[in-house]
Amino acid sequence: MTLTRRSLMATAALGTAMLALPAGRVFGKTAPLARPIPSSGEQIPSIGLGSWITFNVGDDTALQAECTAVMAAFFAGGGRMIDSSPMYGSSQAVIGRGLATLGRPDTLFSAEKVWTSSGTNGPAQIEQTRRLWGVERFDLLQVHNLAGWEAHLDTLFAMKAAGRLRYVGITTSEGRRHDLVEQIMQRHPLDFVQLSYNPVDRDAEQRLLPLAAERGIAVIVNRPFQQGALTRRLDGEPLPQWAAEVGATSWAQLILKFILAEPAVTVVIPATTRVDHVRENLAAAGGALPDRDLRGRIAAHIGAL
Amino acid sequence: MSEWWTYRLDDFLLFSPRVYWRLFEAQNAALWPLHLATTLAGLVLVLVILRWPGRAMLWTGLLLGPVWALVGWSFLLQRYAGINWAVAYAAPAFFVQALLLLAAALVPGGPLMGRLDAIANTGLGLALAGLLLYPALPFVTGRPLAGAEMFGIAPDPTVLVTIGLLLMARGRWLAVLLPIPLLWCLFSGLTLLAMGEAQAWPMLATSMLAAVLGALRLRRRAP
Ligand SMILES: NC(=O)c1ccc[n+]([C@@H]2O[C@H](COP(=O)([O-])OP(=O)(O)OC[C@H]3O[C@@H](n4cnc5c(N)ncnc54)[C@H](OP(=O)(O)O)[C@@H]3O)[C@@H](O)[C@H]2O)c1
């Protein structure tokens, strides 16, 4: 296996990050903004870590080390929630190896999904996923894209009642099936809902975000950077002067601050392959957040570019 | 899948191009210098087909069968399926193709190699391109040479060479021997397209070519 310059740097970063990782809790001066999960009151840092594509590196040991370095930097910076799914190829196994290498940080908040249209296959898939992560139980299990949602919700609520799961949720993305998401949010005692939201994808503002606030459902925001399409588009564009008003030093931070300024949002889960990006993303949850007026300017400015 | 019309091709891409291209570097490092043997065997086979077409199908099946099994196992199952679960379902088709190629070589009444008409010449060109030009793509794409895709080691050139050689043959067997390679070209071509790689086009073009020329070949089958 050939090593890349980035993977060598990642290994070095992993070393430093692990040294910086205390055995117990890592919250301190660097802890990012935390928000309560409405159904329990538990505080959760509002920047999480996604794993779609970025952590699907198969058996490539050099790239696995890069992923571990990203996770190490994430925990060192006070991050807790890592999100994955059986749909994401080798990501679950890569997370499991990374957690083992990092000595299974006890601050981890594991967010997984069940992804099969068959209700009967759900429990076996969840068990397989649990083994890949190497955790005793998951903090959160979500029905991925609502596939087989009725049967899976039965399973998940039963697991929660039996103490084998802490929170239950559902996911959607890119504005799909918001009608059904809304119905499920209204009828079932969900702890979490996951959806796409960013300055240019704002459908969720119409009904889902207000409903989540009203029903006390925590919101996880996926695709904050439109899978990188948004950050790539803005790359090279000058950051407006007024970004400094909220302490944003990059487009990525300005986007994350825009999202976090929405009070219904609990956690945003950008995915990355880079240690510098995970740090930059965590830092976005520190300092001021834009007010209504500034949010309007951010959305208008980014939308026009 | 519900609301399938809202999905784009790249929504189905599970991995980054960087991870994909590194698969070939790992595969090459693991199997080197088998590449030399597979390429040489491929070139010798082309010579045999041209010089002694009578028994050439036997050698074609005896070379291509094991090569399909090798690529299916060592690349699709051992590497590619790790980042793309859809490939775990495609790999058995490689083993089926391996058996079909062996069967076509060994059973009486299998396909026959013969006169070089326009279709066979196109097939010859395709086989040579798969053997010699495809591995040279890094010189055009700027990717590391260590990740060159070669016949008998990586699926795409193996499939291109197979389609090329099959187009040099005649007989009903083509109807069972061409579909799997053709479908792979389509699958791989669409994957490369989703990755935004120009390399998608030779694969997609070959799937079209195989469909059209294969159909023509079957229609003009010798009585
Ligand atoms: N239906 C569902 O349940 C669903 C659907 C979609 C997503 N999700 C979840 O949500 C997570 C996030 O969504 P996503 O991965 O699709 O997209 P995303 O987080 O919007 O974008 C990821 C991309 O952004 C880039 N990036 C990250 N931080 C950056 C920074 N500071 N500056 C510049 N670029 C940066 C990354 O590139 P680098 O590697 O170069 O940093 C990566 O390619 C997923 O990983 C997944 O866990 C769930």
Coordinates of C-alpha atoms and ligand atoms in Angstrom, one line a residue:
Chain A
M1 CA 0.0 0.0 0.0
T2 CA 1.4 3.4 -1.0
L3 CA 1.5 6.1 1.5
T4 CA 0.3 9.6 0.6
R5 CA 1.8 12.8 1.9
R6 CA -1.6 13.5 3.5
S7 CA -1.7 10.1 5.2
L8 CA 1.8 10.7 6.6
M9 CA 0.7 14.0 7.9
A10 CA -2.5 12.4 9.2
T11 CA -0.4 9.8 11.1
A12 CA 1.6 12.6 12.7
A13 CA -1.5 14.5 13.5
L14 CA -3.0 11.3 15.0
G15 CA 0.0 11.1 17.3
T16 CA -0.4 14.7 18.5
A17 CA -4.1 14.4 18.8
M18 CA -3.9 11.3 20.9
L19 CA -1.4 12.9 23.2
A20 CA -3.8 15.8 23.6
L21 CA -6.7 13.4 24.4
P22 CA -7.1 13.0 28.1
A23 CA -8.4 9.8 29.4
G24 CA -11.8 11.1 30.6
R25 CA -13.9 14.0 29.4
V26 CA -12.3 16.5 27.0
F27 CA -14.6 19.4 27.6
G28 CA -12.6 22.5 28.5
K29 CA -11.9 25.8 27.0
T30 CA -12.1 24.3 23.5
A31 CA -15.6 22.7 24.0
P32 CA -17.9 23.8 21.2
L33 CA -21.4 25.1 21.8
A34 CA -23.6 22.4 23.2
R35 CA -27.4 22.2 22.9
P36 CA -29.9 20.1 24.9
I37 CA -31.6 17.0 23.4
P38 CA -35.2 18.1 24.2
S39 CA -36.5 14.6 25.2
S40 CA -33.9 14.1 27.9
G41 CA -32.2 17.5 28.6
E42 CA -28.8 15.9 27.9
Q43 CA -26.3 18.4 26.5
I44 CA -24.7 17.5 23.1
P45 CA -22.0 19.5 21.3
S46 CA -23.6 21.0 18.3
I47 CA -20.9 20.0 15.8
G48 CA -20.9 16.3 15.0
L49 CA -19.1 14.2 12.3
G50 CA -20.6 12.6 9.3
S51 CA -19.1 9.6 7.5
W52 CA -20.8 9.3 4.1
I53 CA -18.0 8.8 1.4
T54 CA -15.3 10.4 3.6
F55 CA -14.8 7.3 5.8
N56 CA -15.6 4.7 3.1
V57 CA -11.9 3.8 2.5
G58 CA -12.1 0.0 2.5
D59 CA -8.9 -1.8 3.6
D60 CA -6.6 1.1 2.6
T61 CA -4.6 1.3 5.8
A62 CA -3.1 4.7 5.0
L63 CA -6.5 6.2 4.4
Q64 CA -7.9 4.4 7.6
A65 CA -5.2 6.2 9.5
E66 CA -6.4 9.5 8.0
C67 CA -9.9 8.8 9.2
T68 CA -8.7 7.9 12.7
A69 CA -6.7 11.1 12.8
V70 CA -9.9 13.0 11.9
M71 CA -11.8 11.2 14.7
A72 CA -9.0 11.9 17.1
A73 CA -9.0 15.6 16.3
F74 CA -12.8 15.6 16.6
F75 CA -12.8 14.1 20.1
A76 CA -9.9 16.3 21.1
G77 CA -11.9 19.4 20.1
G78 CA -14.8 18.3 22.2
G79 CA -16.9 16.7 19.4
R80 CA -19.1 13.7 20.4
M81 CA -21.7 12.7 17.7
I82 CA -20.5 10.5 14.9
D83 CA -23.1 9.5 12.3
S84 CA -23.0 6.5 9.9
S85 CA -25.2 4.0 8.2
P86 CA -25.1 0.4 6.7
M87 CA -25.4 2.2 3.4
Y88 CA -22.0 3.8 3.7
G89 CA -19.8 0.9 2.5
S90 CA -16.9 0.3 4.9
S91 CA -17.4 3.5 6.9
Q92 CA -18.8 1.6 9.9
A93 CA -15.8 -0.7 10.1
V94 CA -13.5 2.2 9.6
I95 CA -15.2 4.0 12.5
G96 CA -14.9 0.8 14.6
R97 CA -11.2 0.5 14.0
G98 CA -10.7 4.2 14.7
L99 CA -12.5 4.0 18.0
A100 CA -10.5 1.0 19.0
T101 CA -7.2 2.8 18.1
L102 CA -8.3 5.8 20.2
G103 CA -9.1 3.7 23.2
R104 CA -12.9 4.0 22.8
P105 CA -13.4 7.6 24.0
D106 CA -16.2 7.6 26.5
T107 CA -17.5 10.9 25.2
L108 CA -18.6 9.2 21.9
F109 CA -22.3 9.7 21.0
S110 CA -22.9 7.0 18.5
A111 CA -25.6 7.8 15.8
E112 CA -26.4 4.9 13.5
K113 CA -29.1 3.9 11.1
V114 CA -31.1 1.0 10.1
W115 CA -31.3 0.8 6.3
T116 CA -33.3 -2.0 4.8
S117 CA -36.8 -2.1 3.4
S118 CA -37.5 -5.3 5.3
G119 CA -38.7 -4.9 8.9
T120 CA -37.6 -8.5 9.8
N121 CA -34.0 -7.8 8.6
G122 CA -33.7 -4.8 10.9
P123 CA -32.6 -6.4 14.2
A124 CA -29.9 -8.5 12.5
Q125 CA -28.6 -5.5 10.6
I126 CA -28.5 -3.4 13.8
E127 CA -26.5 -6.2 15.5
Q128 CA -24.1 -6.4 12.7
T129 CA -23.6 -2.6 12.8
R130 CA -23.1 -2.8 16.6
R131 CA -20.3 -5.3 16.1
L132 CA -18.6 -3.2 13.5
W133 CA -18.5 -0.2 15.8
G134 CA -17.6 -2.4 18.8
V135 CA -20.0 -0.5 21.1
E136 CA -22.2 -2.1 23.7
R137 CA -25.3 -0.2 22.6
F138 CA -26.0 2.8 20.3
D139 CA -26.9 6.2 21.6
L140 CA -29.1 6.9 18.6
L141 CA -30.6 4.7 15.9
Q142 CA -32.4 6.3 13.0
V143 CA -34.6 4.9 10.2
H144 CA -32.5 5.8 7.2
N145 CA -34.5 7.7 4.5
L146 CA -37.7 6.2 6.0
A147 CA -37.1 2.8 4.4
G148 CA -39.5 0.3 6.1
W149 CA -40.1 2.9 8.8
E150 CA -43.2 1.5 10.4
A151 CA -41.6 -1.9 11.3
H152 CA -38.2 -0.3 12.2
L153 CA -39.8 2.2 14.6
D154 CA -41.5 -0.6 16.4
T155 CA -38.1 -2.3 16.8
L156 CA -36.3 0.8 17.9
F157 CA -38.9 1.9 20.4
A158 CA -38.9 -1.6 21.8
M159 CA -35.1 -1.5 22.1
K160 CA -35.3 1.9 23.8
A161 CA -37.9 0.5 26.3
A162 CA -35.6 -2.4 27.0
G163 CA -32.7 -0.1 27.7
R164 CA -30.8 -1.3 24.7
L165 CA -30.9 2.1 22.9
R166 CA -31.1 5.7 24.2
Y167 CA -32.7 7.6 21.4
V168 CA -34.9 6.9 18.3
G169 CA -34.9 9.0 15.1
I170 CA -35.7 9.1 11.4
T171 CA -33.7 10.7 8.5
T172 CA -34.3 12.2 5.2
S173 CA -32.1 14.4 3.0
E174 CA -32.3 16.9 0.2
G175 CA -35.9 17.8 0.9
R176 CA -37.3 14.4 0.1
R177 CA -40.6 13.2 1.6
H178 CA -41.1 16.0 4.0
D179 CA -44.8 15.3 4.1
L180 CA -44.2 11.8 5.4
V181 CA -41.5 13.1 7.8
E182 CA -44.0 15.6 9.2
Q183 CA -46.6 13.0 9.7
I184 CA -44.2 10.7 11.5
M185 CA -43.0 13.6 13.7
Q186 CA -46.5 14.4 14.6
R187 CA -47.6 10.8 15.5
H188 CA -44.6 9.2 17.0
P189 CA -42.5 10.1 20.1
L190 CA -39.3 10.6 18.2
D191 CA -36.2 11.9 19.9
F192 CA -34.4 13.0 16.8
V193 CA -35.1 13.9 13.2
Q194 CA -32.3 14.3 10.6
L195 CA -32.7 16.4 7.5
S196 CA -30.7 18.6 5.1
Y197 CA -30.4 22.3 5.8
N198 CA -28.0 25.1 4.8
P199 CA -28.1 28.6 3.4
V200 CA -29.3 27.4 0.0
D201 CA -31.4 24.4 1.0
R202 CA -34.0 25.9 3.3
D203 CA -37.2 23.8 2.7
A204 CA -37.0 22.6 6.3
E205 CA -37.8 26.1 7.6
Q206 CA -41.3 25.8 6.2
R207 CA -42.7 23.1 8.5
L208 CA -40.2 20.6 9.8
L209 CA -38.0 22.9 11.9
P210 CA -40.9 24.7 13.6
L211 CA -42.6 21.3 14.2
A212 CA -39.4 19.9 15.7
A213 CA -39.3 22.8 18.1
E214 CA -42.9 22.5 19.0
R215 CA -42.8 18.7 19.5
G216 CA -39.4 18.7 21.3
I217 CA -37.6 16.7 18.7
A218 CA -33.8 17.2 18.4
V219 CA -32.7 18.1 14.8
I220 CA -29.6 16.7 13.2
V221 CA -28.6 18.7 10.0
N222 CA -26.9 16.7 7.3
R223 CA -25.3 17.9 4.0
P224 CA -24.4 21.4 5.5
F225 CA -22.0 21.8 2.5
Q226 CA -24.1 20.0 0.0
Q227 CA -21.6 17.1 0.1
G228 CA -18.8 19.6 -0.6
A229 CA -20.5 21.1 -3.7
L230 CA -21.2 24.3 -1.8
T231 CA -17.8 24.8 -0.3
R232 CA -16.2 24.0 -3.7
R233 CA -18.4 26.5 -5.4
L234 CA -17.4 29.2 -2.8
D235 CA -13.7 28.3 -2.9
G236 CA -11.8 31.3 -4.3
E237 CA -14.7 33.7 -3.7
P238 CA -13.7 36.4 -1.2
L239 CA -15.3 36.0 2.3
P240 CA -17.3 39.2 2.9
Q241 CA -16.0 41.6 5.5
W242 CA -19.1 41.1 7.7
A243 CA -18.2 37.4 8.3
A244 CA -15.8 38.8 10.9
E245 CA -18.8 40.1 12.9
V246 CA -19.5 36.5 14.0
G247 CA -15.8 35.4 14.0
A248 CA -16.1 33.3 10.8
T249 CA -12.8 32.8 9.1
S250 CA -14.0 30.6 6.2
W251 CA -17.0 29.9 4.1
A252 CA -17.4 26.6 5.9
Q253 CA -17.6 28.4 9.2
L254 CA -20.1 31.0 7.9
I255 CA -22.3 28.2 6.6
L256 CA -22.2 26.3 9.9
K257 CA -22.9 29.4 11.9
F258 CA -25.9 30.2 9.7
I259 CA -27.2 26.7 10.4
L260 CA -26.5 26.8 14.2
A261 CA -28.2 30.2 14.5
E262 CA -31.5 28.4 13.8
P263 CA -32.7 27.6 17.3
A264 CA -34.4 24.3 16.3
V265 CA -31.1 22.8 15.2
T266 CA -29.4 20.6 17.7
V267 CA -26.3 19.1 15.9
V268 CA -24.8 19.7 12.4
I269 CA -22.8 16.8 11.1
P270 CA -20.3 17.8 8.4
A271 CA -18.2 15.0 7.0
T272 CA -14.5 15.5 6.2
T273 CA -11.3 13.6 5.4
R274 CA -9.1 16.4 6.8
V275 CA -7.9 17.2 10.3
D276 CA -7.7 20.9 9.6
H277 CA -11.3 20.9 8.4
V278 CA -12.6 19.0 11.4
R279 CA -11.0 21.6 13.7
E280 CA -12.3 24.5 11.6
N281 CA -15.8 23.0 11.7
L282 CA -15.7 22.5 15.5
A283 CA -14.4 26.1 15.9
A284 CA -17.5 27.4 14.1
A285 CA -19.6 26.5 17.1
G286 CA -17.5 28.8 19.3
G287 CA -18.1 32.5 19.5
A288 CA -21.0 34.5 18.2
L289 CA -23.8 33.3 15.9
P290 CA -25.5 35.5 13.3
D291 CA -28.7 37.3 14.2
R292 CA -31.7 37.3 11.9
D293 CA -30.5 40.2 9.8
L294 CA -27.0 38.7 9.3
R295 CA -28.6 35.3 8.5
G296 CA -30.5 36.9 5.7
R297 CA -27.4 38.5 4.4
I298 CA -25.5 35.2 4.5
A299 CA -28.2 33.4 2.6
A300 CA -28.7 36.2 0.0
H301 CA -24.9 36.5 -0.6
I302 CA -24.2 32.8 -0.9
G303 CA -27.3 32.2 -3.0
A304 CA -26.1 34.9 -5.4
L305 CA -22.6 33.5 -5.9
Chain B
M1 CA -36.8 3.2 -4.4
S2 CA -39.3 6.0 -3.8
E3 CA -38.9 9.4 -5.5
W4 CA -36.2 7.9 -7.6
W5 CA -36.5 10.7 -10.1
T6 CA -35.1 13.1 -7.5
Y7 CA -31.8 11.2 -7.5
R8 CA -28.8 12.1 -9.6
L9 CA -26.3 9.6 -10.9
D10 CA -23.7 10.8 -8.3
D11 CA -26.1 10.2 -5.5
F12 CA -25.3 6.5 -5.9
L13 CA -21.6 7.0 -5.7
L14 CA -20.5 5.7 -2.3
F15 CA -16.8 6.5 -2.4
S16 CA -14.4 9.2 -3.5
P17 CA -12.4 9.0 -6.7
R18 CA -9.2 9.1 -4.6
V19 CA -10.2 5.9 -2.8
Y20 CA -11.2 4.2 -6.0
W21 CA -8.0 4.9 -7.9
R22 CA -5.9 3.8 -4.9
L23 CA -7.6 0.3 -5.2
F24 CA -5.6 -0.3 -8.4
E25 CA -2.4 0.8 -6.7
A26 CA -3.0 -1.7 -4.0
Q27 CA -4.0 -4.4 -6.5
N28 CA -1.0 -3.9 -8.7
A29 CA 1.4 -3.9 -5.7
A30 CA -0.2 -7.2 -4.5
L31 CA -0.1 -9.0 -7.9
W32 CA 3.0 -7.7 -9.5
P33 CA 4.6 -9.1 -11.7
L34 CA 1.6 -11.2 -12.8
H35 CA 0.7 -8.2 -15.1
L36 CA 3.6 -9.2 -17.4
A37 CA 2.3 -12.7 -17.7
T38 CA -1.3 -11.8 -18.3
T39 CA -0.4 -9.1 -20.9
L40 CA 2.0 -11.4 -22.7
A41 CA -0.6 -14.3 -22.6
G42 CA -3.2 -11.9 -24.1
L43 CA -0.9 -10.8 -26.9
V44 CA 0.1 -14.4 -27.7
L45 CA -3.6 -15.3 -27.7
V46 CA -4.2 -12.6 -30.3
L47 CA -1.4 -14.1 -32.4
V48 CA -2.8 -17.6 -32.1
I49 CA -6.3 -16.4 -33.2
L50 CA -4.7 -14.7 -36.2
R51 CA -2.4 -17.5 -37.2
W52 CA -4.3 -20.6 -36.2
P53 CA -8.0 -19.7 -35.9
G54 CA -9.1 -23.3 -36.0
R55 CA -8.4 -24.2 -32.4
A56 CA -8.1 -20.6 -31.1
M57 CA -11.4 -20.7 -29.2
L58 CA -10.0 -23.4 -26.9
W59 CA -7.1 -21.2 -25.9
T60 CA -9.3 -18.1 -25.7
G61 CA -11.6 -19.9 -23.1
L62 CA -8.7 -21.4 -21.3
L63 CA -7.0 -18.0 -20.8
L64 CA -10.1 -15.8 -20.3
G65 CA -12.0 -18.2 -17.9
P66 CA -9.3 -18.2 -15.2
V67 CA -8.6 -14.5 -15.8
W68 CA -12.2 -13.6 -15.1
A69 CA -12.2 -15.7 -11.9
L70 CA -9.0 -14.1 -10.8
V71 CA -10.2 -10.6 -11.3
G72 CA -13.6 -11.4 -9.8
W73 CA -12.0 -12.8 -6.7
S74 CA -8.9 -10.7 -6.2
F75 CA -10.2 -7.3 -7.3
L76 CA -14.0 -7.3 -7.1
L77 CA -14.5 -9.3 -3.9
Q78 CA -11.2 -8.6 -2.1
R79 CA -11.0 -4.9 -2.8
Y80 CA -13.8 -3.2 -4.7
A81 CA -16.7 -4.7 -2.8
G82 CA -15.2 -3.2 0.4
I83 CA -16.1 0.3 -0.7
N84 CA -19.1 -0.5 -3.0
W85 CA -21.5 -3.1 -1.7
A86 CA -23.2 -3.3 -5.1
V87 CA -20.0 -5.0 -6.3
A88 CA -20.5 -7.9 -4.0
Y89 CA -23.5 -8.7 -6.1
A90 CA -21.6 -8.2 -9.4
A91 CA -18.7 -10.5 -8.4
P92 CA -20.7 -13.8 -8.8
A93 CA -21.4 -12.7 -12.4
F94 CA -17.6 -12.8 -13.0
F95 CA -17.5 -16.4 -11.8
V96 CA -20.4 -17.3 -14.0
Q97 CA -18.6 -15.7 -17.0
A98 CA -15.5 -17.6 -16.1
L99 CA -17.5 -20.9 -16.3
L100 CA -19.2 -19.8 -19.5
L101 CA -15.9 -19.0 -21.2
L102 CA -14.5 -22.4 -20.1
A103 CA -17.6 -24.2 -21.3
A104 CA -17.5 -22.4 -24.7
A105 CA -13.9 -23.5 -25.1
L106 CA -14.5 -27.1 -24.1
V107 CA -17.9 -28.3 -25.3
P108 CA -18.3 -29.3 -28.9
G109 CA -20.2 -26.8 -31.0
G110 CA -18.7 -23.8 -29.2
P111 CA -17.9 -20.5 -31.0
L112 CA -15.4 -20.5 -33.9
M113 CA -12.8 -18.0 -34.8
G114 CA -12.5 -17.4 -38.5
R115 CA -12.2 -14.9 -41.3
L116 CA -11.3 -11.3 -40.4
D117 CA -14.4 -9.3 -41.5
A118 CA -15.2 -5.8 -40.3
I119 CA -16.7 -6.9 -37.0
A120 CA -13.7 -9.2 -36.2
N121 CA -11.3 -6.4 -37.1
T122 CA -13.1 -4.1 -34.7
G123 CA -12.8 -6.8 -32.1
L124 CA -9.1 -7.1 -32.8
G125 CA -8.6 -3.4 -32.4
L126 CA -10.6 -3.4 -29.1
A127 CA -8.6 -6.3 -27.7
L128 CA -5.3 -4.6 -28.6
A129 CA -6.5 -1.4 -27.1
G130 CA -7.4 -3.2 -23.9
L131 CA -4.1 -4.9 -23.7
L132 CA -1.8 -2.0 -24.7
L133 CA -3.6 1.4 -24.6
Y134 CA -5.7 1.0 -21.5
P135 CA -2.7 0.5 -19.2
A136 CA -1.2 3.7 -20.6
L137 CA -4.1 5.9 -19.6
P138 CA -2.2 7.3 -16.6
F139 CA 0.0 9.1 -19.1
V140 CA -3.1 11.0 -20.2
T141 CA -4.9 11.3 -16.9
G142 CA -1.9 12.3 -14.8
R143 CA -2.7 9.6 -12.2
P144 CA 0.2 7.6 -10.8
L145 CA 1.5 4.8 -13.1
A146 CA 1.4 2.5 -10.1
G147 CA -2.3 2.5 -10.5
A148 CA -2.4 1.5 -14.2
E149 CA -5.3 -0.8 -15.0
M150 CA -4.1 -3.9 -16.8
F151 CA -5.6 -7.0 -18.5
G152 CA -6.1 -9.9 -16.1
I153 CA -5.5 -7.7 -13.1
A154 CA -8.2 -5.0 -13.3
P155 CA -11.8 -5.5 -14.5
D156 CA -12.2 -2.8 -17.1
P157 CA -9.3 -3.8 -19.5
T158 CA -10.1 -7.5 -18.9
V159 CA -13.6 -6.9 -20.0
L160 CA -12.6 -4.8 -23.0
V161 CA -10.2 -7.5 -24.2
T162 CA -12.8 -10.2 -23.7
I163 CA -15.4 -8.3 -25.7
G164 CA -12.8 -7.7 -28.4
L165 CA -11.8 -11.4 -28.7
L166 CA -15.5 -12.5 -28.6
L167 CA -16.2 -10.2 -31.5
M168 CA -13.6 -12.1 -33.5
A169 CA -15.6 -15.3 -32.9
R170 CA -18.9 -16.6 -34.5
G171 CA -21.7 -18.7 -33.3
R172 CA -24.8 -18.8 -31.0
W173 CA -22.6 -18.9 -28.0
L174 CA -22.0 -15.2 -28.3
A175 CA -25.6 -14.7 -27.0
V176 CA -24.5 -16.1 -23.7
L177 CA -20.9 -14.9 -23.6
L178 CA -21.5 -11.2 -24.4
P179 CA -24.2 -10.1 -21.9
I180 CA -22.1 -10.1 -18.7
P181 CA -19.1 -8.2 -20.2
L182 CA -21.5 -5.8 -21.8
L183 CA -23.4 -5.1 -18.5
W184 CA -20.0 -4.6 -16.7
C185 CA -19.0 -2.0 -19.3
L186 CA -22.3 -0.2 -18.6
F187 CA -22.0 -0.5 -14.8
S188 CA -18.4 0.6 -14.8
G189 CA -19.0 3.3 -17.3
L190 CA -21.8 4.8 -15.3
T191 CA -19.7 4.6 -12.1
L192 CA -16.9 6.5 -13.8
L193 CA -19.4 9.0 -15.2
A194 CA -20.7 9.6 -11.7
M195 CA -17.1 10.2 -10.6
G196 CA -16.7 12.8 -13.4
E197 CA -14.0 10.8 -15.2
A198 CA -13.6 11.0 -19.0
Q199 CA -12.6 7.3 -18.8
A200 CA -16.3 6.6 -18.6
W201 CA -16.7 7.1 -22.4
P202 CA -14.6 4.2 -23.7
M203 CA -16.5 1.9 -21.3
L204 CA -19.9 3.2 -22.3
A205 CA -19.0 3.2 -26.0
T206 CA -17.8 -0.4 -25.8
S207 CA -21.0 -1.5 -24.2
M208 CA -22.9 0.0 -27.2
L209 CA -20.4 -1.4 -29.7
A210 CA -20.7 -4.9 -28.1
A211 CA -24.5 -4.7 -28.2
V212 CA -24.7 -3.6 -31.9
L213 CA -21.9 -5.7 -33.3
G214 CA -22.9 -8.7 -31.2
A215 CA -26.4 -8.5 -32.5
L216 CA -25.1 -8.2 -36.1
R217 CA -22.8 -11.1 -35.6
L218 CA -25.7 -13.3 -34.3
R219 CA -27.9 -12.3 -37.2
R220 CA -25.3 -13.1 -39.8
R221 CA -24.5 -16.4 -38.1
A222 CA -23.2 -19.0 -40.6
P223 CA -25.8 -21.5 -41.4
Ligands
LIG1 N1 -30.4 10.5 4.4 C1 -29.5 10.5 5.3 O1 -29.6 9.9 6.4 C2 -28.2 11.3 5.1 C3 -28.1 11.9 3.8 C4 -26.9 12.7 3.6 C5 -26.0 12.8 4.6 N2 -26.1 12.2 5.8 C6 -25.1 12.3 6.9 O2 -24.7 13.7 7.0 C7 -23.3 13.8 6.8 C8 -22.9 15.1 6.1 O3 -23.4 15.1 4.8 P1 -22.5 14.9 3.6 O4 -21.3 14.1 4.0 O5 -23.3 14.4 2.5 O6 -22.0 16.3 3.1 P2 -21.3 17.6 3.8 O7 -21.0 17.4 5.2 O8 -22.2 18.7 3.4 O9 -20.0 17.7 2.9 C9 -18.9 16.9 3.0 C10 -17.8 17.5 2.2 O10 -17.5 18.8 2.7 C11 -16.1 19.0 2.7 N3 -15.7 19.8 3.9 C12 -15.9 19.4 5.2 N4 -15.5 20.4 6.0 C13 -15.0 21.4 5.2 C14 -14.4 22.6 5.5 N5 -14.2 23.1 6.7 N6 -14.0 23.4 4.4 C15 -14.2 22.9 3.1 N7 -14.7 21.8 2.8 C16 -15.1 21.0 3.9 C17 -15.5 17.6 2.8 O11 -14.3 17.6 2.0 P3 -12.9 17.3 2.8 O12 -12.8 15.9 3.0 O13 -11.9 17.8 1.8 O14 -12.9 18.1 4.1 C18 -16.5 16.7 2.2 O15 -16.2 16.4 0.9 C19 -23.0 12.5 6.0 O16 -21.6 12.2 6.1 C20 -23.9 11.5 6.7 O17 -23.3 11.1 7.9 C21 -27.3 11.4 6.1

